[in-house]
Amino acid sequence: MALKGKDLVTIDNLTIGEMDAVFNTADAMDNNLADQYGQCRGKVMASLFFEPSTRTRLSFETAMHRLGGRVISVSDPKSTSLAKGESIADMARIVSSYADIIVIRHPWEGAARLVADYADVPVINAGDGGHQHPTQTLCDLYTLRRERGDIHGLKIALWGDLKYGRTIHSLIFALAKFGANIIFCPSPGLEVPEHVLNKLVTEYGGDLERFKGAKRKVKNGAFPVDAAYITPGKPHQLAMMPDVDLDVEMKAGVDALYVTRPQKERFSEEEQEPSDVFPVVDKKLMRGREFRKALVMHPLPRVDELAYDLDADPRSMYFKQAAWGVPVRMALIALLLGMKEVLIAEKPSKQHVYPWYERDYGVACTNPRCVTKQESEKKYLKPGFKVVSRDPLTLRCVYCEHGTEPKFVASTEWHEGKLEFKFYHRADSHWRKQIRIENLIAFDSEKEAEKYGFKPTPARKPRTKKETNAAAD
Ligand code: CP
């Protein structure tokens, strides 16, 4: 098993064994940074940043320079032909004919996946809108591993903007993969999106305990928990307790408090309203018993949610997280380019494999920030979905991973060649249960079904008197 030629679009693309291989390689490189020069001699990395960045762009570029490779770079969204309306697919094809590896940050969710579909070289997602930021997650896990040894069984509290924080979304799945427990402490209104929680529970197992009733106000010094994820296969007090015992569990302490800033650039108009409820992590909060041994982590940049008075605290990890971005990204680049080979100890993956929704019509992604919804991409890009639930019928966009529940269904088996049977049915009717996944056609609306020549399910004829009497007999 090798990492050569792989893409890293979401954290799902790496197994535990592959992540361990990246971390072991990063350890070795970090021990002797100067000796790594020449490992990627002759290779070119394209660094395409269509959103602002300090850490990710500069650490990727530093990593490639330290490996002896060259970098071509875009750091101003207006400086490429995307600004003239060129599609991402065309850009990906062109850049992959210039470079050996592509690193891309883009505001549209699923943009990195689209680049990977069209590029012939490995593609690394450096953040796609509010979707994922898998290499930040590698830095976060690497920090936990260096500071705590083993990630399995740790209790990690996620704090702040859990709705739009892309580092949060990839970290949630990675922590679940490693068997850590997660405590969700969102700012009011910035809770983890349902599609992320849904994927967490359906794909990684474990228990999700919600504490909606608990009125935990930060101002009172209490911990604003709204849910906890308990890793499977590890009996834990949290999995059994009602709300009232949560305080007891919290007092036992968390291993790390992962803080995020409000991602204002992604807020809707209502969310732009000034809010005084975004909790601040400072020296006073960190005096609480529950944080006594907690590492303070933050992907940075920070705004007001993390006080400067914590910078000298030995528990503060955020500058280390950023600094270790260089060896971690050096390891990743060298492994994906195949310039370094390592033994990967593979553990069986427990992740679900869902069937694809085979058709490219009838249903559109509901997320307006998805790359499939953008004018420049709609011309050629067909939506893609996986069927993640049959009841209710739920499709997950393969680009941005938002879920959608189509309202109507039909079957290819029933209507092919026989126009008189070309009917559509409500997705919650008994008809849907009779349609095999490979025959499924889903529609967002009746209008969409009728656009493709389908007719509504014929109303059942009222029974004749004779039939009613026969049924009664
Ligand atoms: N953590 C992170 O992604 O930082 P930048 O936005 O500065 O790259």
PDB file of C-alpha atoms in Angstrom, residues 110 167 189 198 218 226 228 240 391:
ATOM      1  CA  GLY A 110     -16.468  20.710  -3.394  1.00  0.00           C
ATOM      2  CA  THR A 167     -11.249  22.528  10.209  1.00  0.00           C
ATOM      3  CA  GLY A 189     -26.637  29.376  16.341  1.00  0.00           C
ATOM      4  CA  ASN A 198     -25.563  12.372  10.297  1.00  0.00           C
ATOM      5  CA  VAL A 218     -20.722  30.726  29.373  1.00  0.00           C
ATOM      6  CA  ASP A 226     -24.940  20.876  23.300  1.00  0.00           C
ATOM      7  CA  ALA A 228     -21.325  14.679  22.840  1.00  0.00           C
ATOM      8  CA  MET A 240     -25.472   6.452  29.791  1.00  0.00           C
ATOM      9  CA  ASP A 391     -36.025   5.865   4.745  1.00  0.00           C
TER      10      ASP A 391
END
